[in-house]
Amino acid sequence: MSFPFYIAKRYLRSKSSQNAVNIINFITFLVIVIGSAALFIVLSAFAGLKTFSLQFTNTFDPDLRAIPTTGKFFSISSENEKALSELEGVANYSKEIEERVYLTFREKGDLAFIKGVDENYRSVTGIDSTLYFGNWGVTEYNAVMGIGIYNSLGVPLNNYRTPMQVLAPKPGKGSFSPQSLNTKLYNDLSLVVSGVYAIEDNLDKKYVITQLHLVQELLEKDSTQVSGVNFKLNGSVSLEDTRANIKNTLGEKTIVLTRRELNGTLYKMLNTENLATYLIFTLVLIIALFNVVGAIIMMILDKQTNSKTLFALGTTVKELRKIYFVQGVLVTSLGGLIGVLIGSILIGSQLAFEWLKITPSLAYPVEYDFMNVLVVLATIVILGLISSKIASSRITKKLVAQ
């Protein structure tokens, strides 16, 4: 054990003869503990909120999705489909086509997206787990819609007598003519709602899901034209290698996006919020650790007689500075450890007992991440090193040689 560390450890455990110094040291230590605990709890809460937010998109979006490079649609041939089914790393794939349409039911109307999917869609995504009530239907003219659209239109389930109408503009080129105004400008499709899904507010107001061929006919597209292909991976090949193989199979007409890239805005927003919260609480810790500088300077003045004695016995100014530097680092590190321990207990109790709730049935989401432990401890130690260095630099030869 080095001499500066030995003396610093004794100073850490011993009390000052002046009660004011003891109070200042206790308050400084308490501030470090509370600050580090608060930072860890907030980071754990944001990690929980991030996971909670992403679970909705994770059930709706596939592992990979191929979309057209330009335009809304692209063609996928039978040769492409055969090659995709033989790709190593792909467990299953599903074709889809979607377009913005107008929904109408009993003089009520709403804009939404109609999504036509094939029979593999439910096995490629986790959409089955989002079904709120009803089912996927037994006839090809059945549809499942988001609960937001369901509430807006008030469409009863299994209403075969007066089904919901879906209107889509007819594709065409050129300008309107008097002759064209006399013809029907839109295609229509009658759908019977058999089920309702609930994910999150934006998605709940966005989609009506039905059979792929029905939407292709509504949009006057042939059976090879789709707006996307969804892929479920089996993990036997890395994601990037599988993406490259899909890209090679479908060619330059498509780009292949991961789930993270499909929700890039959401990920960026969550990461920005997490970073902003970390920086705000770190700023609070920086302000709090000014107390460490003040406490160490008070300790230097309180132990000035001891420092003079040590200097007279041959201790150098550099070693005296190191004593108070090590003391400051020990105080901040120990405070940080205790703060993280307290924060871990609180987060663990929330995970185990769910004592803090958003609603009577929904506990506030938190997540215990070891990376957050490292981030908090690293932040405390780095700030402690800086504040201890500033405070210990107050030791000068003039101070101890008088």
CSV table of C-alpha atoms in Angstrom, one decimal:
chain,number,residue,atom,x,y,z
A,1,MET,CA,0.0,0.0,0.0
A,2,SER,CA,1.5,3.4,-1.0
A,3,PHE,CA,2.0,6.1,1.5
A,4,PRO,CA,-0.4,8.7,0.0
A,5,PHE,CA,-3.2,6.0,-0.3
A,6,TYR,CA,-2.6,5.0,3.4
A,7,ILE,CA,-2.9,8.5,4.7
A,8,ALA,CA,-5.9,9.3,2.4
A,9,LYS,CA,-7.7,6.2,3.7
A,10,ARG,CA,-7.1,7.3,7.3
A,11,TYR,CA,-8.4,10.8,6.5
A,12,LEU,CA,-11.5,9.3,4.9
A,13,ARG,CA,-12.4,7.3,8.1
A,14,SER,CA,-11.3,9.9,10.7
A,15,LYS,CA,-13.5,12.8,11.9
A,16,SER,CA,-12.4,16.4,12.0
A,17,SER,CA,-12.1,18.2,15.2
A,18,GLN,CA,-14.3,20.9,13.7
A,19,ASN,CA,-18.0,19.9,13.5
A,20,ALA,CA,-18.6,22.2,10.5
A,21,VAL,CA,-16.1,20.2,8.4
A,22,ASN,CA,-17.8,16.9,9.3
A,23,ILE,CA,-21.2,18.3,8.3
A,24,ILE,CA,-19.8,19.6,4.9
A,25,ASN,CA,-18.1,16.2,4.2
A,26,PHE,CA,-21.3,14.3,5.0
A,27,ILE,CA,-23.4,16.6,2.8
A,28,THR,CA,-20.9,16.2,0.0
A,29,PHE,CA,-21.0,12.4,0.3
A,30,LEU,CA,-24.8,12.4,0.4
A,31,VAL,CA,-25.0,14.6,-2.7
A,32,ILE,CA,-22.8,12.2,-4.6
A,33,VAL,CA,-24.9,9.2,-3.5
A,34,ILE,CA,-28.2,10.8,-4.4
A,35,GLY,CA,-26.9,12.2,-7.7
A,36,SER,CA,-25.5,8.8,-8.9
A,37,ALA,CA,-28.6,7.0,-7.8
A,38,ALA,CA,-30.9,9.5,-9.6
A,39,LEU,CA,-28.8,9.2,-12.8
A,40,PHE,CA,-28.9,5.4,-12.7
A,41,ILE,CA,-32.7,5.3,-12.1
A,42,VAL,CA,-33.4,7.8,-14.9
A,43,LEU,CA,-31.2,5.8,-17.4
A,44,SER,CA,-33.0,2.6,-16.4
A,45,ALA,CA,-36.4,4.2,-16.8
A,46,PHE,CA,-35.5,5.5,-20.3
A,47,ALA,CA,-34.2,2.1,-21.2
A,48,GLY,CA,-37.5,0.6,-20.1
A,49,LEU,CA,-39.5,3.1,-22.0
A,50,LYS,CA,-37.4,2.5,-25.2
A,51,THR,CA,-38.0,-1.2,-25.0
A,52,PHE,CA,-41.7,-0.6,-24.3
A,53,SER,CA,-42.0,1.7,-27.3
A,54,LEU,CA,-40.1,-0.6,-29.7
A,55,GLN,CA,-42.1,-3.7,-28.7
A,56,PHE,CA,-45.1,-2.3,-30.7
A,57,THR,CA,-43.1,-1.9,-33.9
A,58,ASN,CA,-41.3,-5.2,-33.3
A,59,THR,CA,-44.6,-7.0,-33.5
A,60,PHE,CA,-45.7,-5.2,-36.7
A,61,ASP,CA,-42.4,-5.0,-38.6
A,62,PRO,CA,-40.4,-8.0,-40.0
A,63,ASP,CA,-36.7,-8.7,-39.5
A,64,LEU,CA,-36.1,-7.4,-43.1
A,65,ARG,CA,-38.2,-5.8,-45.7
A,66,ALA,CA,-37.5,-5.3,-49.4
A,67,ILE,CA,-39.1,-2.1,-50.9
A,68,PRO,CA,-38.9,-0.5,-54.3
A,69,THR,CA,-35.9,1.7,-55.0
A,70,THR,CA,-38.2,4.1,-56.9
A,71,GLY,CA,-41.9,4.4,-57.0
A,72,LYS,CA,-44.5,2.5,-54.9
A,73,PHE,CA,-44.5,-0.9,-56.5
A,74,PHE,CA,-42.2,-3.5,-58.1
A,75,SER,CA,-42.6,-6.9,-59.7
A,76,ILE,CA,-41.5,-10.1,-58.3
A,77,SER,CA,-41.4,-13.1,-60.6
A,78,SER,CA,-41.9,-16.8,-59.9
A,79,GLU,CA,-38.2,-17.3,-60.4
A,80,ASN,CA,-37.5,-14.6,-57.7
A,81,GLU,CA,-39.9,-16.3,-55.3
A,82,LYS,CA,-38.3,-19.7,-55.8
A,83,ALA,CA,-34.8,-18.2,-55.2
A,84,LEU,CA,-36.0,-16.4,-52.1
A,85,SER,CA,-37.5,-19.6,-50.6
A,86,GLU,CA,-34.1,-21.3,-51.1
A,87,LEU,CA,-32.0,-18.6,-49.5
A,88,GLU,CA,-30.1,-19.8,-46.5
A,89,GLY,CA,-31.0,-17.7,-43.4
A,90,VAL,CA,-34.6,-16.9,-44.5
A,91,ALA,CA,-37.1,-18.8,-42.5
A,92,ASN,CA,-40.1,-17.4,-44.4
A,93,TYR,CA,-41.2,-14.5,-46.5
A,94,SER,CA,-44.4,-12.7,-47.2
A,95,LYS,CA,-45.5,-10.4,-50.0
A,96,GLU,CA,-47.6,-7.3,-49.4
A,97,ILE,CA,-49.1,-4.3,-51.3
A,98,GLU,CA,-50.4,-1.2,-49.7
A,99,GLU,CA,-51.9,2.1,-50.8
A,100,ARG,CA,-53.8,5.1,-49.3
A,101,VAL,CA,-57.5,4.7,-49.7
A,102,TYR,CA,-60.8,6.2,-48.6
A,103,LEU,CA,-63.0,4.2,-46.3
A,104,THR,CA,-66.7,4.8,-46.0
A,105,PHE,CA,-69.5,3.2,-43.9
A,106,ARG,CA,-73.0,4.6,-43.4
A,107,GLU,CA,-72.1,8.2,-44.3
A,108,LYS,CA,-68.9,8.1,-42.2
A,109,GLY,CA,-65.6,8.3,-43.9
A,110,ASP,CA,-61.9,8.1,-43.1
A,111,LEU,CA,-58.5,8.0,-44.9
A,112,ALA,CA,-56.3,5.0,-44.2
A,113,PHE,CA,-53.9,2.6,-45.8
A,114,ILE,CA,-55.2,-0.7,-47.1
A,115,LYS,CA,-52.6,-3.5,-46.8
A,116,GLY,CA,-53.0,-6.6,-48.9
A,117,VAL,CA,-51.0,-9.6,-47.5
A,118,ASP,CA,-50.6,-13.2,-48.4
A,119,GLU,CA,-51.0,-16.3,-46.2
A,120,ASN,CA,-47.5,-16.1,-44.8
A,121,TYR,CA,-47.8,-12.6,-43.4
A,122,ARG,CA,-49.0,-13.7,-39.9
A,123,SER,CA,-46.1,-16.1,-39.5
A,124,VAL,CA,-43.5,-13.6,-40.7
A,125,THR,CA,-44.6,-10.8,-38.3
A,126,GLY,CA,-46.1,-10.9,-34.8
A,127,ILE,CA,-49.4,-9.3,-35.9
A,128,ASP,CA,-51.4,-12.2,-34.4
A,129,SER,CA,-50.4,-11.0,-30.9
A,130,THR,CA,-51.9,-7.6,-31.6
A,131,LEU,CA,-55.5,-8.8,-32.3
A,132,TYR,CA,-57.6,-7.0,-29.8
A,133,PHE,CA,-60.9,-8.8,-30.5
A,134,GLY,CA,-62.5,-10.7,-33.4
A,135,ASN,CA,-60.5,-13.0,-35.7
A,136,TRP,CA,-58.9,-13.0,-39.2
A,137,GLY,CA,-62.1,-14.2,-40.8
A,138,VAL,CA,-63.2,-17.2,-42.8
A,139,THR,CA,-63.9,-15.6,-46.2
A,140,GLU,CA,-61.6,-13.8,-48.6
A,141,TYR,CA,-63.5,-10.5,-48.2
A,142,ASN,CA,-62.8,-10.3,-44.5
A,143,ALA,CA,-60.5,-7.6,-43.1
A,144,VAL,CA,-58.8,-6.6,-39.9
A,145,MET,CA,-58.5,-2.9,-39.0
A,146,GLY,CA,-56.8,-0.8,-36.3
A,147,ILE,CA,-58.9,0.1,-33.3
A,148,GLY,CA,-58.5,3.8,-34.2
A,149,ILE,CA,-60.3,3.3,-37.5
A,150,TYR,CA,-62.8,1.0,-35.9
A,151,ASN,CA,-63.8,3.7,-33.4
A,152,SER,CA,-63.9,6.4,-36.1
A,153,LEU,CA,-66.2,4.5,-38.5
A,154,GLY,CA,-68.2,2.4,-36.0
A,155,VAL,CA,-68.1,-0.6,-38.3
A,156,PRO,CA,-69.8,-3.7,-36.6
A,157,LEU,CA,-68.0,-7.0,-36.8
A,158,ASN,CA,-69.2,-9.5,-39.4
A,159,ASN,CA,-71.7,-7.1,-40.9
A,160,TYR,CA,-72.3,-8.9,-44.2
A,161,ARG,CA,-75.5,-7.0,-45.1
A,162,THR,CA,-73.8,-3.5,-45.2
A,163,PRO,CA,-70.1,-4.0,-45.5
A,164,MET,CA,-67.5,-1.3,-45.4
A,165,GLN,CA,-66.6,0.3,-48.8
A,166,VAL,CA,-63.0,0.9,-49.8
A,167,LEU,CA,-62.4,3.5,-52.5
A,168,ALA,CA,-59.2,4.0,-54.5
A,169,PRO,CA,-58.6,6.3,-57.4
A,170,LYS,CA,-58.2,4.6,-60.8
A,171,PRO,CA,-54.7,4.7,-62.1
A,172,GLY,CA,-54.3,6.7,-65.3
A,173,LYS,CA,-52.2,9.2,-67.2
A,174,GLY,CA,-52.9,12.6,-68.8
A,175,SER,CA,-55.4,15.3,-68.0
A,176,PHE,CA,-59.1,15.1,-67.4
A,177,SER,CA,-61.4,15.3,-70.4
A,178,PRO,CA,-65.2,15.8,-70.7
A,179,GLN,CA,-65.5,12.1,-71.6
A,180,SER,CA,-63.5,10.9,-68.5
A,181,LEU,CA,-65.7,12.9,-66.2
A,182,ASN,CA,-68.6,10.7,-67.2
A,183,THR,CA,-66.9,7.6,-66.2
A,184,LYS,CA,-66.2,6.2,-62.7
A,185,LEU,CA,-63.0,7.7,-61.4
A,186,TYR,CA,-62.4,5.2,-58.6
A,187,ASN,CA,-62.4,1.5,-57.9
A,188,ASP,CA,-64.3,0.1,-54.9
A,189,LEU,CA,-64.1,-2.9,-52.8
A,190,SER,CA,-66.5,-4.2,-50.2
A,191,LEU,CA,-64.9,-5.6,-47.0
A,192,VAL,CA,-66.5,-7.2,-43.9
A,193,VAL,CA,-64.5,-6.4,-40.8
A,194,SER,CA,-63.9,-9.6,-38.8
A,195,GLY,CA,-61.3,-8.4,-36.3
A,196,VAL,CA,-59.6,-5.4,-34.7
A,197,TYR,CA,-55.9,-5.0,-33.8
A,198,ALA,CA,-54.4,-2.6,-31.2
A,199,ILE,CA,-50.7,-1.7,-31.2
A,200,GLU,CA,-50.2,2.0,-30.7
A,201,ASP,CA,-52.1,5.2,-31.6
A,202,ASN,CA,-50.5,5.9,-35.0
A,203,LEU,CA,-50.6,2.4,-36.2
A,204,ASP,CA,-54.1,1.9,-34.9
A,205,LYS,CA,-55.3,4.7,-37.1
A,206,LYS,CA,-53.4,3.6,-40.2
A,207,TYR,CA,-54.1,0.1,-41.6
A,208,VAL,CA,-56.9,-2.1,-42.9
A,209,ILE,CA,-55.4,-5.6,-43.6
A,210,THR,CA,-57.0,-8.0,-46.1
A,211,GLN,CA,-56.1,-10.5,-48.9
A,212,LEU,CA,-53.3,-9.6,-51.3
A,213,HIS,CA,-55.1,-10.4,-54.5
A,214,LEU,CA,-58.1,-8.2,-53.5
A,215,VAL,CA,-55.9,-5.1,-53.1
A,216,GLN,CA,-54.0,-5.9,-56.3
A,217,GLU,CA,-57.3,-6.0,-58.2
A,218,LEU,CA,-58.5,-2.8,-56.4
A,219,LEU,CA,-55.3,-1.0,-57.6
A,220,GLU,CA,-55.4,-2.6,-61.0
A,221,LYS,CA,-52.1,-4.4,-60.5
A,222,ASP,CA,-51.2,-7.8,-61.7
A,223,SER,CA,-50.4,-10.7,-59.4
A,224,THR,CA,-46.6,-10.1,-59.6
A,225,GLN,CA,-46.7,-6.4,-58.5
A,226,VAL,CA,-46.2,-5.7,-54.8
A,227,SER,CA,-45.0,-2.8,-52.6
A,228,GLY,CA,-42.9,-4.9,-50.3
A,229,VAL,CA,-41.6,-8.3,-49.3
A,230,ASN,CA,-41.2,-9.1,-45.6
A,231,PHE,CA,-38.6,-11.6,-44.3
A,232,LYS,CA,-38.3,-13.6,-41.1
A,233,LEU,CA,-34.8,-14.9,-40.5
A,234,ASN,CA,-33.8,-18.1,-38.8
A,235,GLY,CA,-30.4,-16.9,-37.5
A,236,SER,CA,-28.3,-19.4,-39.4
A,237,VAL,CA,-26.7,-16.6,-41.4
A,238,SER,CA,-25.8,-13.1,-40.2
A,239,LEU,CA,-28.3,-10.4,-40.9
A,240,GLU,CA,-26.0,-8.5,-43.2
A,241,ASP,CA,-25.2,-11.5,-45.3
A,242,THR,CA,-28.8,-12.4,-45.6
A,243,ARG,CA,-29.6,-8.8,-46.6
A,244,ALA,CA,-26.9,-9.0,-49.3
A,245,ASN,CA,-28.3,-12.3,-50.6
A,246,ILE,CA,-31.9,-10.9,-50.8
A,247,LYS,CA,-30.6,-7.8,-52.6
A,248,ASN,CA,-28.7,-10.0,-55.1
A,249,THR,CA,-31.8,-12.1,-55.7
A,250,LEU,CA,-34.2,-9.2,-56.3
A,251,GLY,CA,-31.8,-6.9,-58.1
A,252,GLU,CA,-31.4,-3.2,-58.2
A,253,LYS,CA,-35.1,-2.5,-58.3
A,254,THR,CA,-35.3,-2.9,-54.5
A,255,ILE,CA,-33.6,-1.9,-51.3
A,256,VAL,CA,-33.6,-4.1,-48.2
A,257,LEU,CA,-34.1,-2.4,-44.8
A,258,THR,CA,-33.7,-3.8,-41.3
A,259,ARG,CA,-36.3,-3.3,-38.6
A,260,ARG,CA,-34.2,-0.5,-37.2
A,261,GLU,CA,-34.0,1.3,-40.5
A,262,LEU,CA,-37.7,1.0,-41.0
A,263,ASN,CA,-38.2,2.9,-37.8
A,264,GLY,CA,-35.2,5.2,-38.1
A,265,THR,CA,-37.0,8.3,-36.9
A,266,LEU,CA,-38.3,6.5,-33.8
A,267,TYR,CA,-34.9,5.1,-32.9
A,268,LYS,CA,-33.3,8.5,-33.4
A,269,MET,CA,-35.9,10.2,-31.2
A,270,LEU,CA,-35.5,7.7,-28.4
A,271,ASN,CA,-31.7,7.9,-28.5
A,272,THR,CA,-31.7,11.7,-28.6
A,273,GLU,CA,-34.0,11.8,-25.6
A,274,ASN,CA,-31.8,9.3,-23.7
A,275,LEU,CA,-28.7,11.4,-24.5
A,276,ALA,CA,-30.4,14.7,-23.5
A,277,THR,CA,-31.5,13.2,-20.2
A,278,TYR,CA,-28.0,11.9,-19.5
A,279,LEU,CA,-26.4,15.2,-20.3
A,280,ILE,CA,-28.9,17.1,-18.1
A,281,PHE,CA,-28.3,14.8,-15.1
A,282,THR,CA,-24.5,14.9,-15.7
A,283,LEU,CA,-24.7,18.7,-15.6
A,284,VAL,CA,-26.5,18.4,-12.2
A,285,LEU,CA,-23.7,16.0,-11.1
A,286,ILE,CA,-21.0,18.5,-12.2
A,287,ILE,CA,-22.7,21.2,-10.1
A,288,ALA,CA,-23.0,18.8,-7.2
A,289,LEU,CA,-19.3,17.8,-7.4
A,290,PHE,CA,-18.2,21.4,-6.9
A,291,ASN,CA,-19.1,20.4,-3.3
A,292,VAL,CA,-16.2,17.9,-3.5
A,293,VAL,CA,-13.8,20.6,-4.4
A,294,GLY,CA,-15.0,22.7,-1.5
A,295,ALA,CA,-14.9,19.8,0.9
A,296,ILE,CA,-11.4,18.8,0.0
A,297,ILE,CA,-10.2,22.4,0.3
A,298,MET,CA,-11.8,22.5,3.8
A,299,MET,CA,-10.0,19.3,4.6
A,300,ILE,CA,-6.7,20.7,3.4
A,301,LEU,CA,-7.2,23.7,5.7
A,302,ASP,CA,-8.3,21.5,8.6
A,303,LYS,CA,-5.3,19.2,8.2
A,304,GLN,CA,-2.9,22.0,7.5
A,305,THR,CA,-0.9,21.2,10.7
A,306,ASN,CA,-0.7,17.5,9.8
A,307,SER,CA,0.5,18.5,6.3
A,308,LYS,CA,3.2,20.7,7.7
A,309,THR,CA,4.4,17.8,10.0
A,310,LEU,CA,4.4,15.4,7.0
A,311,PHE,CA,6.3,17.9,4.9
A,312,ALA,CA,8.9,18.4,7.7
A,313,LEU,CA,9.3,14.6,7.9
A,314,GLY,CA,10.3,14.6,4.2
A,315,THR,CA,6.9,14.2,2.3
A,316,THR,CA,7.1,16.1,-0.9
A,317,VAL,CA,4.4,18.6,-2.1
A,318,LYS,CA,3.6,16.2,-4.9
A,319,GLU,CA,2.9,13.4,-2.4
A,320,LEU,CA,0.8,15.7,-0.3
A,321,ARG,CA,-1.3,16.6,-3.3
A,322,LYS,CA,-1.7,13.0,-4.1
A,323,ILE,CA,-3.0,12.3,-0.6
A,324,TYR,CA,-5.9,14.7,-1.0
A,325,PHE,CA,-6.4,13.7,-4.7
A,326,VAL,CA,-6.8,10.1,-3.7
A,327,GLN,CA,-9.1,11.1,-0.8
A,328,GLY,CA,-11.4,12.9,-3.3
A,329,VAL,CA,-11.4,10.0,-5.7
A,330,LEU,CA,-12.2,7.5,-2.9
A,331,VAL,CA,-15.1,9.7,-1.7
A,332,THR,CA,-16.7,10.1,-5.2
A,333,SER,CA,-16.1,6.4,-6.1
A,334,LEU,CA,-17.6,5.1,-2.9
A,335,GLY,CA,-20.5,7.5,-3.2
A,336,GLY,CA,-21.1,6.4,-6.8
A,337,LEU,CA,-21.0,2.7,-5.8
A,338,ILE,CA,-23.5,3.2,-3.0
A,339,GLY,CA,-25.7,5.4,-5.2
A,340,VAL,CA,-25.8,2.7,-8.0
A,341,LEU,CA,-26.5,0.1,-5.3
A,342,ILE,CA,-29.5,2.1,-4.0
A,343,GLY,CA,-30.7,2.7,-7.6
A,344,SER,CA,-30.3,-1.1,-8.4
A,345,ILE,CA,-32.4,-2.0,-5.4
A,346,LEU,CA,-35.2,0.5,-6.4
A,347,ILE,CA,-35.1,-0.8,-10.1
A,348,GLY,CA,-35.1,-4.4,-8.9
A,349,SER,CA,-38.0,-3.8,-6.6
A,350,GLN,CA,-40.0,-2.2,-9.5
A,351,LEU,CA,-39.2,-5.2,-11.7
A,352,ALA,CA,-40.2,-7.6,-9.0
A,353,PHE,CA,-43.2,-5.9,-7.4
A,354,GLU,CA,-44.3,-3.3,-10.0
A,355,TRP,CA,-45.2,-0.8,-7.2
A,356,LEU,CA,-45.1,2.2,-9.6
A,357,LYS,CA,-47.9,2.1,-12.2
A,358,ILE,CA,-48.9,4.2,-15.2
A,359,THR,CA,-52.4,2.7,-15.1
A,360,PRO,CA,-54.0,0.2,-12.7
A,361,SER,CA,-52.9,-2.6,-15.0
A,362,LEU,CA,-49.7,-1.3,-16.4
A,363,ALA,CA,-46.5,-0.9,-14.4
A,364,TYR,CA,-44.0,1.8,-15.3
A,365,PRO,CA,-41.5,0.1,-17.6
A,366,VAL,CA,-37.9,-0.1,-16.4
A,367,GLU,CA,-34.9,-2.1,-17.5
A,368,TYR,CA,-31.8,-3.1,-15.6
A,369,ASP,CA,-28.9,-2.8,-18.0
A,370,PHE,CA,-25.3,-3.4,-16.8
A,371,MET,CA,-24.2,-0.9,-19.4
A,372,ASN,CA,-26.0,1.8,-17.4
A,373,VAL,CA,-24.1,0.7,-14.3
A,374,LEU,CA,-20.8,1.2,-16.2
A,375,VAL,CA,-21.9,4.6,-17.6
A,376,VAL,CA,-22.9,6.0,-14.2
A,377,LEU,CA,-19.7,4.8,-12.5
A,378,ALA,CA,-17.5,6.0,-15.3
A,379,THR,CA,-19.2,9.4,-15.2
A,380,ILE,CA,-18.8,9.7,-11.4
A,381,VAL,CA,-15.2,8.6,-11.4
A,382,ILE,CA,-14.2,10.9,-14.3
A,383,LEU,CA,-15.9,13.9,-12.6
A,384,GLY,CA,-14.4,12.9,-9.3
A,385,LEU,CA,-10.9,12.8,-10.9
A,386,ILE,CA,-11.3,16.2,-12.3
A,387,SER,CA,-12.7,17.8,-9.1
A,388,SER,CA,-10.1,16.1,-6.9
A,389,LYS,CA,-7.3,17.3,-9.2
A,390,ILE,CA,-8.6,20.8,-9.0
A,391,ALA,CA,-8.9,20.7,-5.2
A,392,SER,CA,-5.6,19.0,-4.5
A,393,SER,CA,-3.7,21.6,-6.6
A,394,ARG,CA,-4.3,24.0,-3.8
A,395,ILE,CA,-1.5,22.3,-1.9
A,396,THR,CA,1.6,24.5,-2.3
A,397,LYS,CA,5.0,24.7,-0.7
A,398,LYS,CA,4.1,28.0,0.7
A,399,LEU,CA,1.1,26.5,2.5
A,400,VAL,CA,3.0,23.7,4.2
A,401,ALA,CA,6.3,25.4,4.8
A,402,GLN,CA,5.1,28.3,6.9
